[in-house]
C-alpha positions as a printed Julia matrix, in Angstrom:
148×3 Matrix{Float64}:
   0.51    7.66  -11.56
   3.4     6.18   -9.47
   5.92    8.15  -11.68
   4.38   11.36  -11.07
   4.24   11.18   -7.36
   7.64    9.95   -7.39
   9.1    12.71   -9.49
   6.83   15.19   -7.79
   7.47   14.32   -4.3
  11.14   13.73   -4.62
  11.69   17.14   -6.54
   9.35   18.67   -3.5
  11.72   17.17   -0.66
  14.99   18.48   -2.66
  13.35   22.12   -2.56
  11.97   22.48   -6.19
   8.86   23.99   -6.77
   6.59   22.98   -9.55
   4.48   25.4   -11.89
   1.78   24.27  -13.88
  -0.1    26.8   -16.44
  -3.64   27.99  -16.22
  -4.83   25.31  -18.58
  -3.5    21.72  -19.79
  -1.38   22.11  -22.63
  -0.71   18.11  -22.88
  -1.99   15.0   -21.32
  -2.33   11.51  -21.3
  -4.78   10.36  -23.82
  -5.71    6.6   -23.15
  -8.46    6.48  -25.66
  -6.14    5.94  -28.92
  -6.93    2.53  -30.66
  -4.03    0.64  -31.82
  -1.39    2.31  -29.95
   0.38    0.15  -27.19
   0.3     0.87  -23.61
   2.73   -0.21  -20.81
  -0.06   -2.27  -19.22
   0.07   -4.63  -22.04
   3.06   -6.56  -20.6
   1.61   -6.83  -17.23
   1.68  -10.61  -17.6
   5.46  -10.74  -18.73
   6.61   -9.41  -15.6
   4.29  -10.68  -13.2
   4.89   -9.43   -9.65
   6.91   -6.61  -10.62
   4.27   -4.02  -10.06
   3.56   -4.68   -6.68
   7.46   -4.87   -5.74
   7.68   -1.55   -7.57
   4.9     0.07   -5.88
   6.15   -1.44   -2.48
   9.55    0.3    -3.29
   8.3     3.78   -4.38
   6.03    3.77   -1.05
   8.92    2.74    0.78
  11.6     5.35   -0.56
   8.86    8.09   -0.35
   7.68    7.28    3.25
   4.09    6.16    2.22
   4.61    2.74    3.17
   2.03    2.33    6.08
   3.07    0.79    9.24
   0.91   -2.5     8.59
   3.17   -2.91    5.43
   6.54   -2.33    6.8
   7.52   -6.14    6.37
   6.37   -6.11    2.56
   9.58   -7.02    0.2
  10.81   -4.21   -1.93
  13.88   -3.63   -3.85
  16.62   -1.63   -2.0
  18.7    -1.16   -5.11
  19.94    2.43   -5.4
  17.25    3.5    -2.73
  19.35    6.25   -1.5
  20.28    7.64   -4.92
  16.54    7.92   -5.72
  15.47    8.62   -2.12
  14.25   11.8    -0.72
  15.87   15.11   -0.07
  16.44   17.2     3.07
  15.17   20.89    2.24
  11.5    19.81    2.67
   9.67   17.36    4.88
   7.38   15.14    2.81
   4.91   15.54    5.34
   4.09   19.03    4.16
   3.5    17.52    0.66
   1.18   15.02    2.07
  -0.7    17.34    3.91
  -1.1    20.23    1.28
  -2.11   17.84   -1.49
  -4.36   15.4     0.46
  -2.6    12.33    0.47
  -3.34   10.18    3.66
  -0.47    7.7     4.14
  -1.67    5.46    6.47
  -4.91    4.49    4.77
  -3.17    4.98    1.25
  -5.7     7.05   -0.12
  -5.66   10.36   -1.97
  -8.44   13.02   -1.91
 -10.22   12.76   -5.31
 -10.11   15.41   -8.02
  -6.88   16.77   -7.29
  -6.63   17.61  -10.85
  -9.27   20.05  -10.87
  -7.19   22.03   -8.08
  -3.92   22.24   -9.79
  -3.61   25.0   -12.46
  -5.43   28.37  -11.81
  -7.48   27.54   -8.51
  -4.09   26.16   -7.08
  -2.17   29.27   -8.49
  -4.63   31.88   -6.82
  -4.11   29.85   -3.36
  -0.59   30.17   -3.43
   0.21   33.15   -4.8
   0.27   34.93   -1.52
   3.03   32.65   -0.51
   5.34   33.66   -2.95
   8.87   34.33   -1.63
  10.01   37.85   -1.94
  12.55   37.24   -4.22
  10.28   35.8    -6.42
  12.36   32.3    -6.26
   9.4    30.05   -5.56
   6.53   29.15   -2.75
   7.18   29.32    1.0
   5.68   26.08    1.89
   6.34   27.05    5.54
   3.69   29.43    5.28
   1.04   27.51    3.43
  -1.65   26.24    5.61
  -3.97   25.37    3.05
  -4.97   21.39    2.98
  -6.55   20.06   -0.21
  -9.97   18.4     0.49
 -12.1    17.02   -2.34
 -14.85   19.75   -2.54
 -16.52   17.78   -5.8
 -17.18   14.55   -3.91
 -20.41   13.9    -5.73
 -19.17   14.39   -8.77
 -17.14   11.61  -11.05
């Protein structure tokens, strides 16, 4: 979701490392009957979804060149912007996010967890304080393309 990428990428750019358990312990369950969902209000605030997505993409550096003239709300853009500890390009490369085509490799969730831990474990810093992304050359590419 947009808030996941916003928090994850912004945290990454400030130098935070995120960890996940080997197995999911919580998740979104959208199949519940009679429980309100956020998209129920889509008609009340018509157009705000596009403005919000344009804002997020502009702030995190994912607005492709062809869309640079699209309107977006700049209020607090610096406050909610990116850090300088890590380049967001590294995040995009490692996790299969393609800025210009506005696409993401499918099935990333299958990689997050134990497979990602096993792949990245050799890149733990000597002091145990997170991952050294400067040494990670891994690039996520969907190897389950023929599956749903």
